[in-house]
Amino acid sequence: MSINRRDFLKTTAGSAAVASTLSIFPEVVEAKIGELAYEGEAGKWMSSTCQGCTSWCAIQGLVVDGKVVKIRGNPNSPSGGRICPRPHLALQQVYDPDRVKTPLKRTNPKKGKGVDPKFVPISWDEAINTIADKIMELINAGETHKYLLMRGRYTYMNEIMYNTFPKLIGSPNNISHSAICAEAEKFGRYYTEGYWDYADADLDNCKYLLAWGWDGIASNRQTPWFMNQLGYMKDKARITVIDPRLSATASKADRWLPIIPGMDGALQMAIAHVILSEGRWNKTFVGNFTDKINYFIPEKEVPSELEVEGKVIPVVFEENHTHGVVAWWNLELKDRTPEWAEKLTGISAKEIKEVAREFAAAGSRAISWVSPGASMQVRGAYSSFGGHALNGLVGSVDAEGGILQGSSAPSAKMPDYKPYLNEQLEKALKQKKIDQRGTKGFPALNKKSGGGVVTSRVAQAMMDKDPYDIKVAIGYWNNFVFSINGSNVWEKAMEQLPFFAHVTTNIAEMSMYADIVLPAKMHLFERYGFVKNKQNMYGYMSIHQPLIKPYGEAKTDETEVPFLLAQALAKKGFDGPLRYFQDNFKDIETGKTPETSEEFDLNVVKFLSKPVWDGSSNDKGDTINSWNELLEKGVWKTKKYKPGKKIDNFKTETKKFEFYSETLKKVMIEHAEKNKITVDEAFEAANYTCRGELGFVPHYEEVVRHGDEATYPFIFSEHRSRLNREGRSQNCSWYYEIKDVDPGDVANKDVTKINPLDGKKLGLKDGDKIKISSPQGSLESEVKLWEGTRPGVVIKCYGQGHWAYGRVGSEVFGAKPRGGNNNAILFHDYERLSGANPRHGGLSRVKIEKI
Ligand SMILES: Nc1nc2c(c(=O)[nH]1)N[C@H]1C(S)=C(S)[C@@H](COP(=O)(O)OP(=O)(O)OC[C@H]3O[C@@H](n4cnc5c(=O)[nH]c(N)nc54)[C@H](O)[C@@H]3O)O[C@H]1N2
Ligand SMILES: Nc1nc2c(c(=O)[nH]1)N[C@H]1C(S)=C(S)[C@@H](COP(=O)(O)OP(=O)(O)OC[C@H]3O[C@@H](n4cnc5c(=O)[nH]c(N)nc54)[C@H](O)[C@@H]3O)O[C@H]1N2
Ligand code: SF4
Ligand SMILES: [Mo]
């Protein structure tokens, strides 16, 4: 059995709507379903990495006759070679006939949504020279800070395109997508245990998983590992899922708590209240009152002293590995009874008590796992903080069966770029960043004021020219016009941007505003690179390598594009970047200076990954002794993580697990001083209601919802699909054909899931066409009555609604979307303490009209 590339393309393009406002796509022929089974045929399994989501799994592709036909997990991977369904979809991505084949140039100067850019193919030479000329204009005018690089998904080769190239040309503006991803989730971990990252966990030994908006078998991180473990966990542990929606995981869990969106903080406080008032905290980890009496009495502060029989005795809580449990109680928890939380959360006081007791009974083997669902909310910094603090109460932090920081694989440090700067560039690098991080309204407290990115603020900042105007921008592997809430804000900003180049596999919404489009090699199949991540208590590095030839003239976004730009700039008289690249990335074996972008690309990946393949890390994990062996095995992993070493050695101010965060206090004081305001004014400017010391402990913050209840009676909530490869799988026909893998969803549709009780009130039935509107905007959808939606809430999956993402992804490419983009109605707001863009917590209210 075999299928040639042509037949395969026919299959993948089969259900394409052929209408298009652009003429750059090849003709689509009628589909003929071929046989796609290749097992048994002479082929080679080659290692690479899937980045369809942030699990970053080591995978292998079966290559037959120069075509990749099948994907499986890499048996050397820490999850034992497991994958989820999504890499199979990636085959449709790489063989997508709508991919960009050559560089393109815009010939229509007018920019806007629905405006045909009138792209025409050009050579790489012309494309690179056009961009280089724009950069030269900035250099000659002494305004290199007006260059902006926007990064979406990335490999560790982003060290070149994202981390160094902007600096080498004198721009401080390398802006990542992190703030639209999950920064608020990291906030809680950092301000309790000094760790700004995603967590690992010891699932084998876990007894209770309290999952906050976590749909681990369908999304989140380490998906294949969770899919594998869920069955075992069902035998030996209990799982409680807190989610307004009956998610895939909730449907398999022991309990589903259909919380009112945005009320996670209230539920967390009530759980903590029960644990403390009933004396159920982990005495070994947290400590105890010296006289063993429990002074956590509801509605009462823990006194500092007591009078017993005329004698004044101090009340002392001796804390072991934590800091500030009494302060947390006194400032916040004492009044946060389950009865108080019942009204806010929609979860009964009885069930809150039961969950708190079950969770505490599992002690250090109980995990409270906070996902973006419970933290990417307008005031989500504190539900991130609160959700993580529960791990402190039961002592599951860095414990067997608990939640872990995990370990990480080594890689080489980038060589110093500073010797390649001149005075003018150094000065430009000191300019403020365009995203307004660290200002009053945008603290972005990743370790320090302005330490984090405020991705989405770039749009408004560009339009306001505050702190200055951006003249030249490059984006790669991103699609902010589609992927950021309040998509109309980015549409406007991109319309006004004077020069934009997009490095992308496909023309996407963002490319429609581009002056130059550069075709990118697709990760996983066509390029080199590597990632570092953790799964199942191992840190690992997984390699990307080309399994097949790149499509058309595609090149690697993160290395080849900047190298070509550096060569062009050198020809125009500015040779700093090229000297840096050529001095520091010579061929590791021969010492040859890279002359082509391909040579440079290979030198960089070998250089950065060297510590895992030169044998120098063999004592820390897997044995790998050459570059070729790394390509063959695909992955290098550490020894299994041993919990316990971080305790009393956390990177917090006190080195303890902080319920009262001295670390946050210090950072907030610095932030306030920098902005010449008080700490209370700083909280206010960040849209938080807390004042004084309350700001330094986890606490309930009143939820923010845009839209008044009378006009917009429903709370809008959303989730990602099992089939989402972030925003990149929507030009694959399989995405639509099997969409009903998501609970409540319907194949080939983009439905809105409404509880039958609400459906009845509105007189709606399955299949009715509706318009959903929020104060931000509106979209069209179809009704699906479904009991898995909490009444009062309407739920829609994120992913569809592309108006320009190929002929499958859009109904009429460039003009009419297929389905609706949730970002059209999600309000353009911020979680300001972390700089994040909230997509959850029910921040938009909506009204529903039948059309
Ligand atoms: N299948 C799939 N998996 C992915 C990705 C993908 O594109 N597809 N992307 C990856 C990326 S980039 C990221 S950042 C992670 C994101 O990690 P996830 O954990 O997948 O985050 P979200 O999808 O944002 O939200 C998860 C859940 O939050 C629920 N939710 C909504 N509002 C609330 C609320 O107010 N409270 C609570 N408790 N829950 C709420 C939603 O119903 C949803 O089930 O996933 C990664 N994994
Ligand atoms: N409403 C809502 N919005 C969300 C989310 C959500 O759950 N709901 N999820 C958020 C999250 S967690 C994230 S991480 C962001 C992601 O948002 P972005 O960082 O903007 O990334 P994507 O939307 O995945 O789009 C990536 C684009 O890169 C191009 N591309 C695809 N494959 C490749 C490749 O291999 N190489 C290159 N160079 N280009 C490629 C395509 O143009 C594609 O549109 O979206 C966020 N936005
Ligand atoms: S989509 Fe995510 S979970 Fe699935 S294989 Fe790829 S990286 Fe792993
Ligand atoms: Mo993300």
Short mmCIF file of C-alpha atoms in Angstrom, two decimals, residues 343-724:
data_model
loop_
_atom_site.label_atom_id
_atom_site.label_comp_id
_atom_site.label_asym_id
_atom_site.label_seq_id
_atom_site.Cartn_x
_atom_site.Cartn_y
_atom_site.Cartn_z
CA LYS A 343 -23.45 31.64 47.96
CA LEU A 344 -20.54 32.81 45.83
CA THR A 345 -19.37 29.56 44.33
CA GLY A 346 -22.62 27.70 43.82
CA ILE A 347 -21.10 24.70 45.62
CA SER A 348 -22.92 23.59 48.78
CA ALA A 349 -21.28 24.12 52.18
CA LYS A 350 -21.68 20.41 52.80
CA GLU A 351 -19.70 19.48 49.70
CA ILE A 352 -17.02 22.08 50.42
CA LYS A 353 -16.50 20.50 53.85
CA GLU A 354 -16.36 17.01 52.40
CA VAL A 355 -13.79 18.00 49.81
CA ALA A 356 -11.65 19.83 52.37
CA ARG A 357 -11.68 16.78 54.64
CA GLU A 358 -10.86 14.32 51.86
CA PHE A 359 -8.09 16.53 50.58
CA ALA A 360 -6.54 17.03 54.02
CA ALA A 361 -6.84 13.33 54.85
CA ALA A 362 -4.50 12.50 51.98
CA GLY A 363 -1.96 14.83 53.61
CA SER A 364 1.32 15.21 51.78
CA ARG A 365 -0.04 12.98 48.99
CA ALA A 366 -2.78 15.46 48.13
CA ILE A 367 -2.17 17.75 45.17
CA SER A 368 -3.94 21.02 44.51
CA TRP A 369 -3.27 21.64 40.81
CA VAL A 370 -4.00 25.12 39.50
CA SER A 371 -4.56 25.44 35.77
CA PRO A 372 -5.08 28.60 33.72
CA GLY A 373 -8.82 27.93 34.12
CA ALA A 374 -8.57 29.00 37.74
CA SER A 375 -5.87 31.65 37.37
CA MET A 376 -6.05 33.34 33.96
CA GLN A 377 -8.81 35.53 35.40
CA VAL A 378 -8.94 39.31 35.85
CA ARG A 379 -8.04 38.96 39.53
CA GLY A 380 -6.55 35.52 39.12
CA ALA A 381 -3.18 36.19 40.77
CA TYR A 382 -4.82 35.43 44.10
CA SER A 383 -6.61 32.27 42.99
CA SER A 384 -3.27 31.09 41.69
CA PHE A 385 -1.76 31.98 45.09
CA GLY A 386 -4.68 30.44 47.04
CA GLY A 387 -4.85 27.25 45.03
CA HIS A 388 -1.16 26.65 45.50
CA ALA A 389 -1.19 27.60 49.18
CA LEU A 390 -3.48 24.62 49.83
CA ASN A 391 -0.49 22.40 48.99
CA GLY A 392 1.35 24.12 51.82
CA LEU A 393 -1.42 23.35 54.31
CA VAL A 394 -1.27 19.62 53.58
CA GLY A 395 2.50 19.58 53.12
CA SER A 396 2.49 18.14 49.61
CA VAL A 397 5.07 20.60 48.34
CA ASP A 398 8.21 18.78 47.19
CA ALA A 399 6.86 15.63 48.85
CA GLU A 400 6.45 12.06 47.69
CA GLY A 401 3.02 11.89 46.07
CA GLY A 402 2.93 15.67 45.95
CA ILE A 403 3.54 18.65 43.70
CA LEU A 404 7.10 19.27 42.58
CA GLN A 405 9.34 21.76 40.87
CA GLY A 406 11.10 18.92 39.09
CA SER A 407 14.45 18.96 37.37
CA SER A 408 15.73 20.33 34.13
CA ALA A 409 18.13 19.22 31.38
CA PRO A 410 21.34 21.18 30.82
CA SER A 411 22.08 23.21 27.69
CA ALA A 412 24.83 25.63 26.71
CA LYS A 413 24.74 29.32 27.57
CA MET A 414 24.61 31.79 24.71
CA PRO A 415 27.89 33.60 24.08
CA ASP A 416 28.02 37.23 25.24
CA TYR A 417 26.63 39.63 22.64
CA LYS A 418 27.77 42.79 24.41
CA PRO A 419 31.16 43.03 22.69
CA TYR A 420 29.26 43.38 19.41
CA LEU A 421 27.35 46.49 20.42
CA ASN A 422 28.37 50.10 19.93
CA GLU A 423 27.46 53.06 22.11
CA GLN A 424 24.38 53.92 20.09
CA LEU A 425 22.99 50.39 20.36
CA GLU A 426 23.77 50.18 24.06
CA LYS A 427 21.85 53.39 24.60
CA ALA A 428 18.89 52.13 22.60
CA LEU A 429 18.82 48.92 24.64
CA LYS A 430 18.22 50.99 27.77
CA GLN A 431 14.97 52.38 26.37
CA LYS A 432 11.78 51.22 28.03
CA LYS A 433 10.08 48.18 26.53
CA ILE A 434 7.02 48.79 24.41
CA ASP A 435 4.65 46.66 26.55
CA GLN A 436 4.62 49.13 29.49
CA ARG A 437 5.73 46.43 31.93
CA GLY A 438 6.53 47.61 35.41
CA THR A 439 4.38 50.74 35.11
CA LYS A 440 1.59 51.55 37.57
CA GLY A 441 -1.09 49.74 35.62
CA PHE A 442 1.04 46.77 34.61
CA PRO A 443 3.25 45.52 37.46
CA ALA A 444 4.02 42.19 35.68
CA LEU A 445 5.72 40.88 38.80
CA ASN A 446 7.74 37.98 37.44
CA LYS A 447 10.30 38.06 40.28
CA LYS A 448 10.47 41.85 40.10
CA SER A 449 8.43 44.81 38.97
CA GLY A 450 8.33 44.58 35.18
CA GLY A 451 10.12 41.23 35.23
CA GLY A 452 7.35 39.72 33.12
CA VAL A 453 5.88 40.47 29.75
CA VAL A 454 2.52 42.17 29.06
CA THR A 455 2.10 40.70 25.59
CA SER A 456 -1.26 42.11 24.81
CA ARG A 457 -0.53 45.65 25.92
CA VAL A 458 1.73 46.05 22.92
CA ALA A 459 -1.30 46.70 20.71
CA GLN A 460 -2.57 49.70 22.67
CA ALA A 461 0.97 50.92 23.36
CA MET A 462 1.72 50.93 19.62
CA MET A 463 -1.45 52.85 18.87
CA ASP A 464 -0.80 55.35 21.67
CA LYS A 465 2.89 55.55 20.74
CA ASP A 466 3.54 55.17 24.44
CA PRO A 467 6.44 55.09 25.29
CA TYR A 468 7.21 55.58 21.56
CA ASP A 469 6.13 54.42 18.13
CA ILE A 470 7.08 51.07 16.64
CA LYS A 471 8.18 51.29 13.02
CA VAL A 472 9.38 47.81 12.09
CA ALA A 473 8.01 44.56 13.48
CA ILE A 474 8.55 40.87 12.88
CA GLY A 475 6.30 38.14 14.22
CA TYR A 476 6.95 34.44 14.12
CA TRP A 477 4.91 31.35 15.02
CA ASN A 478 2.23 33.64 16.43
CA ASN A 479 -1.18 34.95 15.45
CA PHE A 480 -2.05 37.67 17.96
CA VAL A 481 -4.84 39.11 15.81
CA PHE A 482 -6.73 35.88 16.43
CA SER A 483 -5.37 34.61 19.73
CA ILE A 484 -5.80 37.60 22.04
CA ASN A 485 -9.03 38.56 23.76
CA GLY A 486 -10.63 41.62 22.28
CA SER A 487 -9.33 40.66 18.86
CA ASN A 488 -10.55 43.95 17.41
CA VAL A 489 -7.89 45.77 19.47
CA TRP A 490 -5.10 43.87 17.70
CA GLU A 491 -6.82 44.28 14.34
CA LYS A 492 -6.69 48.04 14.79
CA ALA A 493 -3.11 48.06 16.01
CA MET A 494 -1.86 45.95 13.11
CA GLU A 495 -3.65 48.19 10.65
CA GLN A 496 -1.59 51.11 11.89
CA LEU A 497 1.78 49.38 12.13
CA PRO A 498 3.97 50.86 9.37
CA PHE A 499 5.97 47.70 8.52
CA PHE A 500 5.32 44.10 9.49
CA ALA A 501 6.89 40.82 8.40
CA HIS A 502 5.33 37.50 9.42
CA VAL A 503 7.32 34.27 9.48
CA THR A 504 4.71 31.56 9.27
CA THR A 505 3.80 28.21 7.77
CA ASN A 506 0.37 29.49 6.75
CA ILE A 507 -1.18 32.79 6.01
CA ALA A 508 -3.08 33.55 9.17
CA GLU A 509 -5.09 36.53 10.39
CA MET A 510 -1.89 38.27 11.46
CA SER A 511 -0.24 37.69 8.07
CA MET A 512 -3.11 39.57 6.44
CA TYR A 513 -1.55 42.75 7.91
CA ALA A 514 1.96 41.85 6.73
CA ASP A 515 4.11 43.68 4.21
CA ILE A 516 6.30 40.62 3.83
CA VAL A 517 5.39 36.98 4.53
CA LEU A 518 8.23 34.50 4.97
CA PRO A 519 7.50 30.75 4.68
CA ALA A 520 8.58 28.87 7.81
CA LYS A 521 9.63 25.27 8.09
CA MET A 522 7.15 23.45 10.27
CA HIS A 523 8.43 22.27 13.62
CA LEU A 524 8.39 18.49 14.26
CA PHE A 525 8.91 17.61 10.58
CA GLU A 526 11.14 20.02 8.74
CA ARG A 527 13.67 21.71 11.00
CA TYR A 528 16.26 21.46 13.72
CA GLY A 529 15.69 22.65 17.24
CA PHE A 530 15.20 21.34 20.73
CA VAL A 531 13.09 21.90 23.80
CA LYS A 532 13.57 21.29 27.50
CA ASN A 533 10.71 20.23 29.68
CA LYS A 534 9.68 17.86 32.45
CA GLN A 535 7.26 14.95 32.65
CA ASN A 536 6.77 12.21 35.17
CA MET A 537 9.53 13.49 37.46
CA TYR A 538 12.21 13.63 34.78
CA GLY A 539 13.70 16.72 33.21
CA TYR A 540 14.49 16.15 29.55
CA MET A 541 15.71 17.61 26.30
CA SER A 542 13.97 16.54 23.12
CA ILE A 543 15.37 17.24 19.69
CA HIS A 544 13.70 18.47 16.49
CA GLN A 545 15.23 17.31 13.23
CA PRO A 546 14.10 17.35 9.62
CA LEU A 547 12.24 14.13 8.82
CA ILE A 548 11.32 15.38 5.36
CA LYS A 549 12.33 18.12 2.95
CA PRO A 550 10.82 21.52 3.77
CA TYR A 551 7.74 22.64 1.87
CA GLY A 552 8.56 24.98 -0.98
CA GLU A 553 11.24 27.49 -0.03
CA ALA A 554 10.52 27.40 3.70
CA LYS A 555 13.32 28.26 6.14
CA THR A 556 13.80 28.06 9.88
CA ASP A 557 12.26 31.07 11.59
CA GLU A 558 14.54 31.14 14.63
CA THR A 559 17.97 30.76 13.03
CA GLU A 560 17.98 31.01 9.26
CA VAL A 561 15.91 34.18 9.05
CA PRO A 562 18.10 36.16 11.48
CA PHE A 563 21.27 34.83 9.80
CA LEU A 564 20.04 35.94 6.38
CA LEU A 565 19.13 39.32 7.85
CA ALA A 566 22.57 39.56 9.45
CA GLN A 567 24.23 38.83 6.09
CA ALA A 568 22.09 41.45 4.34
CA LEU A 569 22.79 44.02 7.05
CA ALA A 570 26.53 43.37 6.79
CA LYS A 571 26.37 44.07 3.06
CA LYS A 572 24.67 47.34 3.87
CA GLY A 573 27.47 48.30 6.25
CA PHE A 574 26.22 47.02 9.61
CA ASP A 575 28.08 43.84 10.45
CA GLY A 576 27.71 43.39 14.24
CA PRO A 577 25.09 40.61 14.10
CA LEU A 578 26.95 38.67 11.39
CA ARG A 579 30.26 38.91 13.26
CA TYR A 580 28.55 37.66 16.43
CA PHE A 581 26.98 34.73 14.58
CA GLN A 582 30.12 33.80 12.67
CA ASP A 583 32.59 34.24 15.55
CA ASN A 584 30.56 32.20 18.00
CA PHE A 585 28.85 29.49 15.98
CA LYS A 586 31.58 27.79 14.01
CA ASP A 587 31.25 24.14 13.07
CA ILE A 588 31.90 22.22 16.28
CA GLU A 589 34.09 19.56 14.61
CA THR A 590 35.89 21.46 11.84
CA GLY A 591 35.87 25.04 13.14
CA LYS A 592 34.51 26.24 9.79
CA THR A 593 32.76 29.60 9.80
CA PRO A 594 29.09 29.32 8.75
CA GLU A 595 28.51 30.89 5.35
CA THR A 596 24.96 29.74 4.71
CA SER A 597 21.85 29.87 6.81
CA GLU A 598 21.66 26.05 6.85
CA GLU A 599 25.22 25.76 8.19
CA PHE A 600 24.48 28.35 10.84
CA ASP A 601 21.25 26.59 11.86
CA LEU A 602 23.02 23.27 12.38
CA ASN A 603 25.94 24.86 14.24
CA VAL A 604 23.55 26.59 16.65
CA VAL A 605 21.54 23.50 17.50
CA LYS A 606 24.70 21.46 18.07
CA PHE A 607 26.26 24.21 20.18
CA LEU A 608 23.28 24.73 22.45
CA SER A 609 22.47 21.04 22.94
CA LYS A 610 26.12 19.96 23.36
CA PRO A 611 26.04 19.33 27.13
CA VAL A 612 23.64 16.42 26.61
CA TRP A 613 25.43 14.78 23.67
CA ASP A 614 29.12 15.25 24.42
CA GLY A 615 29.02 12.76 27.28
CA SER A 616 29.53 15.43 29.96
CA SER A 617 26.06 14.86 31.45
CA ASN A 618 26.09 11.06 31.39
CA ASP A 619 26.41 10.98 35.15
CA LYS A 620 23.23 13.07 35.51
CA GLY A 621 20.95 10.92 33.38
CA ASP A 622 20.86 9.07 30.06
CA THR A 623 24.09 8.15 28.33
CA ILE A 624 24.60 9.88 25.00
CA ASN A 625 28.05 10.26 23.47
CA SER A 626 27.60 11.94 20.11
CA TRP A 627 25.39 14.28 18.14
CA ASN A 628 24.27 11.42 15.92
CA GLU A 629 23.32 9.38 18.94
CA LEU A 630 21.16 12.28 20.16
CA LEU A 631 19.44 12.45 16.76
CA GLU A 632 18.87 8.72 16.89
CA LYS A 633 17.54 8.58 20.45
CA GLY A 634 15.84 11.94 20.20
CA VAL A 635 15.73 12.60 23.89
CA TRP A 636 18.02 12.88 26.89
CA LYS A 637 16.50 12.70 30.36
CA THR A 638 17.72 13.31 33.90
CA LYS A 639 17.62 10.75 36.64
CA LYS A 640 14.26 10.59 38.37
CA TYR A 641 13.61 13.58 40.59
CA LYS A 642 13.90 12.93 44.32
CA PRO A 643 11.51 15.10 46.31
CA GLY A 644 12.45 16.84 49.53
CA LYS A 645 15.57 18.85 48.81
CA LYS A 646 13.77 22.15 48.21
CA ILE A 647 12.14 22.24 51.63
CA ASP A 648 13.52 25.10 53.76
CA ASN A 649 15.53 26.06 50.74
CA PHE A 650 12.81 27.67 48.61
CA LYS A 651 13.83 30.78 46.71
CA THR A 652 11.57 32.95 48.85
CA GLU A 653 12.61 35.72 51.23
CA THR A 654 12.24 33.39 54.22
CA LYS A 655 13.35 30.21 52.37
CA LYS A 656 10.08 28.75 53.70
CA PHE A 657 6.80 28.07 51.90
CA GLU A 658 5.13 31.44 52.34
CA PHE A 659 1.43 31.75 53.17
CA TYR A 660 2.24 35.32 54.08
CA SER A 661 4.45 36.21 51.14
CA GLU A 662 7.38 38.30 52.29
CA THR A 663 8.58 37.83 48.73
CA LEU A 664 5.49 39.50 47.27
CA LYS A 665 5.64 42.23 49.90
CA LYS A 666 9.21 43.08 48.98
CA VAL A 667 8.46 43.13 45.26
CA MET A 668 5.30 45.22 45.74
CA ILE A 669 7.18 47.77 47.85
CA GLU A 670 9.87 48.04 45.18
CA HIS A 671 7.23 48.35 42.48
CA ALA A 672 5.38 51.08 44.39
CA GLU A 673 8.57 53.01 45.13
CA LYS A 674 9.64 52.83 41.50
CA ASN A 675 6.31 54.31 40.46
CA LYS A 676 6.29 56.80 43.35
CA ILE A 677 3.02 55.53 44.82
CA THR A 678 2.03 53.68 47.97
CA VAL A 679 1.57 49.92 47.98
CA ASP A 680 -2.18 50.40 48.40
CA GLU A 681 -2.25 52.70 45.37
CA ALA A 682 -0.29 50.06 43.49
CA PHE A 683 -2.92 47.42 44.29
CA GLU A 684 -5.62 49.82 43.20
CA ALA A 685 -3.87 50.62 39.92
CA ALA A 686 -3.56 46.88 39.29
CA ASN A 687 -7.35 46.56 39.71
CA TYR A 688 -7.20 44.69 43.01
CA THR A 689 -9.43 45.53 45.96
CA CYS A 690 -7.02 44.45 48.72
CA ARG A 691 -5.28 47.01 50.82
CA GLY A 692 -2.62 46.69 53.48
CA GLU A 693 -1.34 43.31 54.55
CA LEU A 694 -4.23 41.43 52.99
CA GLY A 695 -2.39 41.81 49.70
CA PHE A 696 0.38 39.53 50.91
CA VAL A 697 -1.79 36.51 51.75
CA PRO A 698 -4.10 34.50 49.48
CA HIS A 699 -7.56 36.00 49.71
CA TYR A 700 -10.87 36.21 47.94
CA GLU A 701 -11.11 39.06 45.44
CA GLU A 702 -14.46 40.13 44.08
CA VAL A 703 -14.90 38.81 40.56
CA VAL A 704 -14.76 41.19 37.58
CA ARG A 705 -17.41 40.77 34.90
CA HIS A 706 -17.82 43.08 31.95
CA GLY A 707 -21.41 43.80 31.00
CA ASP A 708 -24.39 44.48 33.26
CA GLU A 709 -26.51 41.53 34.23
CA ALA A 710 -29.75 43.05 32.93
CA THR A 711 -28.45 43.43 29.37
CA TYR A 712 -26.09 40.47 29.40
CA PRO A 713 -27.73 37.79 31.55
CA PHE A 714 -25.26 34.93 30.95
CA ILE A 715 -21.67 34.37 31.99
CA PHE A 716 -19.50 33.30 29.06
CA SER A 717 -16.99 30.52 29.67
CA GLU A 718 -14.69 28.63 27.36
CA HIS A 719 -12.20 25.79 27.11
CA ARG A 720 -9.74 24.40 24.61
CA SER A 721 -10.36 21.42 22.41
CA ARG A 722 -8.67 18.09 22.65
CA LEU A 723 -7.84 18.74 19.02
CA ASN A 724 -6.43 22.24 19.39
#
